[in-house]
Structures are given as structure tokens and as C-alpha cells.
Coordinates of C-alpha atoms and ligand atoms in Angstrom, one line a residue:
M588 CA 106.9 134.9 45.3
P589 CA 105.8 137.6 47.8
K590 CA 103.2 136.6 50.4
R591 CA 99.9 138.4 49.7
I592 CA 96.8 139.5 51.5
L593 CA 93.6 139.9 49.5
S594 CA 90.1 141.0 50.3
G595 CA 87.1 142.7 48.8
V596 CA 83.9 144.5 49.9
Q597 CA 80.8 144.7 47.9
P598 CA 79.5 148.1 46.9
S599 CA 75.9 147.1 47.7
G600 CA 75.1 150.1 50.0
K601 CA 76.8 152.4 52.5
L602 CA 79.5 150.9 54.7
H603 CA 78.6 150.2 58.3
L604 CA 80.2 149.3 61.7
G605 CA 80.1 145.6 60.8
N606 CA 82.1 146.1 57.6
Y607 CA 84.6 148.3 59.4
F608 CA 85.2 146.3 62.5
G609 CA 84.8 142.9 60.8
A610 CA 86.9 143.6 57.7
I611 CA 88.2 147.0 56.8
Q612 CA 89.9 147.7 60.1
Q613 CA 92.0 144.6 59.5
H614 CA 92.7 145.6 55.9
I615 CA 94.1 149.0 57.0
A616 CA 96.0 147.6 60.0
L617 CA 97.7 144.9 57.8
Q618 CA 99.1 147.6 55.6
D619 CA 102.2 147.9 57.7
G620 CA 103.2 144.2 57.7
D621 CA 105.4 142.2 55.4
Y622 CA 102.8 141.1 52.9
E623 CA 101.8 142.6 49.6
R624 CA 98.2 143.8 49.8
F625 CA 95.4 143.6 47.2
Y626 CA 92.0 145.1 48.1
F627 CA 89.1 145.5 45.7
I628 CA 85.6 146.8 45.3
A629 CA 83.5 143.7 44.4
D630 CA 81.3 145.3 41.9
F631 CA 80.6 142.1 39.9
H632 CA 79.3 140.6 43.1
A633 CA 77.1 143.6 43.9
L634 CA 75.3 143.2 40.6
T635 CA 73.6 140.2 42.2
T636 CA 71.6 142.6 44.3
V637 CA 72.0 146.2 43.0
Q638 CA 70.4 146.3 39.6
N639 CA 70.2 150.0 39.0
A640 CA 73.1 151.6 37.1
P641 CA 73.3 155.1 38.7
L642 CA 72.9 153.6 42.1
L643 CA 75.6 151.0 41.6
R644 CA 78.0 153.7 40.2
D645 CA 77.3 155.8 43.3
Y646 CA 78.0 152.9 45.7
I647 CA 81.2 152.0 43.9
K648 CA 82.4 155.6 44.2
G649 CA 81.3 155.7 47.8
V650 CA 83.2 152.6 48.8
A651 CA 86.3 153.8 47.1
I652 CA 86.2 157.1 48.9
D653 CA 85.4 155.4 52.2
Y654 CA 88.5 153.1 52.0
L655 CA 90.8 156.0 51.2
A656 CA 89.2 158.1 54.0
L657 CA 89.6 155.3 56.5
G658 CA 93.3 155.1 55.8
L659 CA 93.9 152.9 52.8
D660 CA 97.2 154.1 51.4
P661 CA 97.6 153.5 47.6
A662 CA 101.3 153.5 48.0
K663 CA 101.1 150.4 50.3
S664 CA 98.1 148.6 48.9
V665 CA 96.9 147.8 45.4
F666 CA 93.3 149.1 45.4
F667 CA 91.0 148.5 42.4
R668 CA 87.6 147.6 41.0
Q669 CA 86.9 143.9 40.5
S670 CA 85.3 144.5 37.1
D671 CA 88.5 146.2 35.8
V672 CA 90.0 142.7 35.9
P673 CA 87.8 140.7 33.5
E674 CA 90.3 137.7 33.6
V675 CA 88.5 136.8 36.8
Q676 CA 85.5 135.6 34.8
E677 CA 87.5 133.2 32.7
I678 CA 89.0 131.6 35.8
A679 CA 85.5 131.4 37.4
W680 CA 84.3 129.4 34.4
M681 CA 87.2 127.0 34.7
F682 CA 86.3 126.5 38.4
S683 CA 82.7 125.9 37.5
C684 CA 83.8 122.9 35.4
V685 CA 85.6 121.2 38.2
T686 CA 83.2 122.0 41.1
G687 CA 80.2 119.9 42.0
M688 CA 76.7 121.4 42.4
G689 CA 76.6 120.0 46.0
L690 CA 79.3 122.4 47.2
L691 CA 77.4 125.5 46.1
E692 CA 74.1 124.1 47.4
R693 CA 75.6 124.1 50.9
A694 CA 76.4 127.8 50.8
H695 CA 74.8 129.5 53.8
S696 CA 74.9 132.9 52.2
Y697 CA 72.9 131.8 49.2
K698 CA 70.3 130.2 51.5
D699 CA 70.1 133.3 53.8
K700 CA 69.7 135.6 50.8
I701 CA 66.9 133.6 49.2
A702 CA 65.2 133.4 52.6
K703 CA 65.3 137.2 52.6
N704 CA 63.5 137.2 49.2
I705 CA 66.6 138.2 47.1
K706 CA 65.9 136.7 43.6
P707 CA 67.5 133.3 43.3
T708 CA 69.3 134.1 40.0
V709 CA 72.1 131.9 38.5
G710 CA 74.5 134.7 39.5
L711 CA 73.5 134.5 43.1
F712 CA 74.1 130.8 43.1
Y713 CA 77.4 131.2 41.2
Y714 CA 78.6 133.9 43.6
P715 CA 81.1 131.6 45.5
L716 CA 82.7 130.5 42.2
L717 CA 83.3 134.1 41.2
M718 CA 84.6 134.8 44.7
A719 CA 87.0 131.8 44.5
A720 CA 88.2 133.1 41.1
D721 CA 88.8 136.6 42.4
I722 CA 90.7 135.3 45.3
L723 CA 92.8 132.6 43.7
I724 CA 93.7 134.6 40.6
Y725 CA 96.0 136.7 42.9
K726 CA 97.5 133.7 44.7
P727 CA 97.0 135.2 48.2
H728 CA 98.0 133.5 51.5
L729 CA 95.5 135.4 53.7
V730 CA 92.0 136.7 53.2
P731 CA 90.8 138.9 56.1
V732 CA 87.0 138.8 56.3
G733 CA 84.1 138.8 58.8
Q734 CA 82.7 135.5 60.0
D735 CA 79.9 135.3 57.3
Q736 CA 82.5 135.0 54.6
V737 CA 84.6 132.2 56.1
Q738 CA 82.5 129.5 54.4
H739 CA 83.2 131.2 51.1
V740 CA 86.9 131.1 51.7
E741 CA 86.7 127.4 52.7
M742 CA 84.9 126.7 49.4
T743 CA 87.7 128.6 47.7
Q744 CA 90.2 126.3 49.2
D745 CA 88.3 123.3 47.9
M746 CA 88.1 124.8 44.4
A747 CA 91.9 125.4 44.4
G748 CA 92.3 121.7 45.2
Y749 CA 89.7 120.5 42.6
F750 CA 91.5 122.4 39.9
N751 CA 95.0 121.3 40.8
Q752 CA 94.0 117.7 41.2
T753 CA 91.9 117.6 38.0
F754 CA 94.7 119.1 35.9
K755 CA 97.6 117.6 37.8
C756 CA 99.2 121.0 38.4
N757 CA 100.0 123.4 41.1
V758 CA 98.6 126.6 39.8
F759 CA 96.5 127.7 42.8
I760 CA 97.6 128.0 46.4
R761 CA 95.3 127.5 49.4
P762 CA 94.5 130.8 51.1
E763 CA 93.5 131.0 54.8
A764 CA 90.6 133.2 56.1
R765 CA 91.6 135.6 58.8
M766 CA 89.1 137.0 61.2
G767 CA 89.6 140.2 63.3
Q768 CA 88.5 140.9 66.8
A769 CA 84.9 141.5 65.8
P770 CA 83.9 138.8 63.4
K771 CA 80.2 139.3 63.9
V772 CA 79.1 142.8 64.8
P773 CA 75.4 143.0 65.9
G774 CA 73.0 145.3 64.2
V775 CA 70.6 147.7 66.0
D776 CA 68.1 144.8 66.2
G777 CA 70.6 142.3 67.6
E778 CA 70.9 140.3 64.4
K779 CA 74.2 140.4 62.3
M780 CA 74.6 143.9 61.1
S781 CA 74.2 143.8 57.3
K782 CA 73.3 146.2 54.5
S783 CA 70.6 143.9 53.4
Y784 CA 68.9 143.7 56.8
G785 CA 68.3 147.4 57.3
N786 CA 69.8 147.3 60.8
T787 CA 73.0 149.2 60.3
I788 CA 74.9 152.0 61.9
D789 CA 76.6 153.6 58.9
L790 CA 80.1 155.1 59.1
Q791 CA 78.8 158.3 57.5
M792 CA 76.0 158.9 60.0
D793 CA 76.4 161.8 62.3
G794 CA 74.3 164.4 64.3
K795 CA 70.5 163.7 64.6
E796 CA 70.5 160.8 62.3
L797 CA 73.2 158.9 64.3
K798 CA 71.5 159.8 67.5
K799 CA 68.2 158.4 66.3
V800 CA 69.7 155.1 65.2
V801 CA 71.8 154.7 68.4
M802 CA 68.9 155.5 70.7
G803 CA 66.9 152.9 68.8
V804 CA 69.3 150.0 69.5
K805 CA 67.2 147.1 70.8
T806 CA 67.5 146.3 74.5
D807 CA 65.5 144.1 76.9
S808 CA 62.9 145.6 79.3
T809 CA 64.8 145.3 82.5
P810 CA 63.7 148.3 84.7
V811 CA 66.2 151.0 85.5
E812 CA 66.8 150.1 89.1
Q813 CA 67.6 146.4 88.4
A814 CA 71.0 144.9 87.6
K815 CA 71.6 144.2 83.9
N816 CA 73.7 141.8 82.0
P817 CA 76.4 143.4 79.8
D818 CA 77.2 140.1 78.1
T819 CA 73.8 139.8 76.4
C820 CA 73.3 143.5 75.6
N821 CA 73.6 144.9 72.1
V822 CA 74.5 148.4 73.3
F823 CA 77.4 147.0 75.4
A824 CA 78.6 144.8 72.5
L825 CA 78.7 147.9 70.2
Y826 CA 80.3 150.0 72.9
A827 CA 83.0 147.3 73.4
L828 CA 84.2 147.9 69.8
F829 CA 85.4 151.3 70.7
A830 CA 86.2 151.2 74.4
N831 CA 89.5 150.3 76.1
D832 CA 89.6 147.7 78.9
D833 CA 89.1 150.2 81.7
E834 CA 86.1 151.8 80.0
K835 CA 84.5 148.4 79.3
A836 CA 85.0 147.3 83.0
A837 CA 83.6 150.6 84.2
L838 CA 80.4 150.3 82.1
A839 CA 80.1 146.6 83.0
A840 CA 80.2 147.5 86.7
R841 CA 77.4 150.1 86.2
Y842 CA 75.3 147.4 84.4
K843 CA 75.7 145.0 87.2
A844 CA 75.1 147.5 90.0
G845 CA 71.6 148.4 88.7
G846 CA 70.3 152.0 88.8
M847 CA 71.4 152.8 85.3
G848 CA 69.0 152.9 82.4
Y849 CA 70.0 151.7 78.9
G850 CA 69.6 155.3 77.7
D851 CA 72.8 156.2 79.6
A852 CA 74.8 153.4 78.0
K853 CA 73.4 154.5 74.6
K854 CA 74.7 158.1 75.2
L855 CA 78.2 156.7 75.9
L856 CA 78.0 154.7 72.7
L857 CA 76.8 157.7 70.7
D858 CA 79.8 159.8 71.8
K859 CA 82.2 156.9 70.9
V860 CA 80.8 156.4 67.4
S861 CA 80.7 160.1 66.7
D862 CA 84.2 160.8 67.9
Y863 CA 85.9 157.7 66.4
F864 CA 84.6 158.4 62.9
G865 CA 85.0 162.3 63.0
P866 CA 88.4 162.3 61.2
Y867 CA 87.0 159.9 58.6
R868 CA 84.0 162.1 57.9
Q869 CA 86.3 165.1 57.4
K870 CA 88.7 163.2 55.1
R871 CA 85.7 161.8 53.2
A872 CA 84.3 165.3 52.5
E873 CA 87.7 166.3 51.1
L874 CA 87.9 163.3 48.9
V875 CA 84.3 163.8 47.5
A876 CA 85.7 167.0 46.1
R877 CA 88.6 165.1 44.3
P878 CA 86.9 162.5 42.1
D879 CA 89.7 162.5 39.6
Y880 CA 92.2 161.5 42.3
V881 CA 90.0 158.6 43.4
E882 CA 89.5 157.4 39.8
D883 CA 93.3 157.6 39.2
V884 CA 94.0 155.4 42.3
L885 CA 91.5 152.8 41.0
R886 CA 92.9 152.8 37.5
E887 CA 96.5 152.5 38.7
G888 CA 95.5 149.7 41.1
A889 CA 93.7 147.8 38.2
K890 CA 96.9 148.0 36.1
R891 CA 98.9 146.3 38.8
A892 CA 96.2 143.7 39.7
R893 CA 95.7 142.9 36.0
E894 CA 99.4 142.0 35.6
V895 CA 99.1 139.4 38.3
A896 CA 95.7 138.2 37.0
R897 CA 97.0 137.7 33.4
A898 CA 99.9 135.7 34.5
T899 CA 97.7 133.3 36.6
L900 CA 95.2 133.0 33.8
S901 CA 97.9 132.0 31.4
E902 CA 99.1 129.3 33.7
A903 CA 95.6 128.1 34.3
K904 CA 94.8 127.9 30.6
T905 CA 98.0 126.0 29.9
A906 CA 97.2 123.6 32.7
C907 CA 93.7 122.7 31.3
G908 CA 94.7 122.7 27.7
L909 CA 93.1 125.9 26.5
A910 CA 96.3 127.4 25.4
Ligands
ADP1474 P1 76.9 143.2 54.1 O1 76.5 142.0 54.8 O2 76.5 144.4 54.8 O3 76.4 143.2 52.7 P2 79.4 142.6 52.9 O4 78.9 141.3 52.5 O5 79.7 143.5 51.7 O6 78.5 143.3 54.0 O7 80.7 142.4 53.7 C1 82.0 143.1 53.5 C2 82.9 142.6 54.6 O8 82.4 143.0 55.9 C3 83.1 141.0 54.7 O9 84.4 140.7 55.0 C4 82.1 140.7 55.8 O10 82.5 139.5 56.4 C5 82.3 141.8 56.7 N1 81.1 142.0 57.5 C6 79.8 142.4 57.1 N2 78.9 142.5 58.1 C7 79.6 142.2 59.2 C8 79.3 142.1 60.6 N3 78.1 142.3 61.0 N4 80.3 141.8 61.5 C9 81.5 141.5 61.1 N5 81.9 141.6 59.8 C10 81.0 141.9 58.9
LIG1475 N1 81.6 138.1 49.2 C1 82.2 139.2 49.9 C2 81.2 139.9 50.8 O1 80.1 139.8 50.6 C3 82.9 140.2 49.0 C4 84.0 139.5 48.3 C5 84.0 139.3 46.9 C6 85.2 139.1 48.8 N2 85.2 138.7 46.6 C7 86.0 138.6 47.7 C8 85.8 139.1 50.1 C9 87.3 138.1 47.9 C10 87.1 138.6 50.3 C11 87.8 138.1 49.2 O2 81.6 140.5 51.7

């Protein structure tokens, strides 16, 4: 069996620097390795928070275009919509019958979301089960994600074990989470950057909008003339995502020397963000004008993903006596 990489991103808003440096950059970089790659738009998951049909459709389309504009190559990766593979729901049910409530009750993401006033629906609670199903159904070895998703991947490993042990089989394999160089990108307020916290720098931002957001990154109130600490500064942390070692050392030296205001560091950051994502913005504009192409890519991807999903579902049904 070929070794596989699998990951997904929720279409719950516009993609931001955290999504890119935490997850998508790894997804694209891994395209040239030995593994088979499956990447999907987790639209079933997004339904836990986006409950407006035109908006969800728009976000799904947006994430599809973003991935392609950022360099996803459909000849190298199977790229599809999660909901085009309904077999995932059947497997999720099977996992729900072998998984204790306690495991889900420990999920940080669920607790964080209800603390942020997201409605505590059954779906929100069940989210890690659906995620385990949409991972394990493709039998991947690696799941590249940001830090916030690692617990979900660990729960997925547990669920693979529960199923195999309960039904004395070997249907599911244990995937490993893989974090990139930036597993927790800070938002403009210093908290984890997240669509649901309103603290993002979006990949699509440019011009005045980008300037306003970058200039608003939270800093401490150290006066201009005093030395500053790059290691605790959000602006520096964001700049470090783009800069090479010499550039980072040069800016760190200016922080430590004093005499530099945070505004200067923010301008350097602004130029980096704007330049880095320039080619992406151009490619994105081209793809927006080709909706049929984008749809064809997703349909073709779903066909390939579904073949794998059907085969695993059939094995799982046999293992538990449903077929
Ligand atoms: P959000 O929190 O904005 O809703 P998602 O949950 O859709 O983002 O995450 C998609 C991918 O991006 C996941 O692999 C997640 O771990 C990663 N990710 C999200 N935010 C960050 C961040 N601030 N730093 C690093 N990775 C992140
Ligand atoms: N829960 C993930 C997130 O919020 C999205 C996701 C759904 C996912 N299914 C997945 C990520 C499978 C990796 C693998 O980012």
C-alpha cells in the first residue's frame, strides 16, 4: 500500500497566515515527496459554525481557489470536498459506538469553542469523531496540521485502536501528526491567530486594508529609545515567518540596540507580507475567472478519494458485522 499524507482545512472564513504557515505551506511542500497526498475542504466540519448556505458556498469556493493559487497541483495531490465522500459519515458512526464519552469530553477545541460562545451542539461535540473518520478512512501515515489540531489526531489514533481491538481486526492504521516550523502563529492581538477570534491577517489582504491590520498588531509600550525584546514581540514573531536568518538577526539587533520604534518593524513586516503573497493574489484573480476549472478539480479529486473511502468502508462493515 502506498504511504499517504492527508489533511483538511475548514471553509469557515478566509484563510490567514496561521492556516498558511501552520498547515498549508507543509501541504504544498510535501507535494514533491514520496507519499500519496489527499487534501480536502472540511465542509461538514464548517457546518458546526457557518450556518448560512450562500456564505458556506462562498467560503468553500474561496478555500478551493486559495489552495490552487498557493500551489496545490491537482496532478500531484488528490484535492476534494469532504462532503463529496459521504462514506465518512458511516465510519464516524461506527467510531461513535466504540468511543467513550470521556475521550470527547477532554477535547480542548470543544471547550475553547463553547467558552467563545459557539453553540454547544451535538455536532460540535461529535466533531473529533467525524475528524477521526475522515482521517482513518484514507489510511494515511502522516497528518500535517498546526498545534491546535494535534489533540484531535491523538484522539484519532485512540479511535483506530478502539475499533481494531473491539472487532479484532486490523482495518485502521495509526497516523502521526506532523507540525511544521510555525505550529502556533500569533494573531494581531498576540493570541493564537484564528478565524473565530477576529485577529487574523488574511492571505487576500493588500493595500490599505493590509496596512491598517499590520500597523494595528499589538505591542508593549516600551518607549522608542529603549531596548526591546524580540522574543516576546508579536511583530517580530510574524516577521520571522518570512525573513531569512540574516534578516532576523539584523532586526533583532535593532530591537536590542534601542532607538527603533515598533512602527519601523511593522513597516518591514508589511512589505514582507505584501511581497510574499503577491504572486498568490495574482493567481487567485485568474482562478476566480475560471470557476468551471476549479469545480472540475474538486469533482475529479472526489472520484479518486471515494474509491479509497468505499474500500475502507467495506472492510470496516465486514469487521463489525454490518455486511
Ligand atoms: P481556524 O482556527 O482559523 O478556524 P482551522 O481550524 O480551519 O483554522 O485550521 C486549519 C489548519 O490551520 C489546521 O491545521 C490548524 O492547525 C492550522 N492553524 C490554524 N490556526 C493556526 C495558527 N494560528 N498557527 C498555526 N496553525 C494554525
Ligand atoms: N479540524 C481541522 C481544523 O479545524 C480540520 C480538519 C477536519 C482536519 N478533518 C481533518 C485536519 C483531517 C486534518 C485532518 O483545522
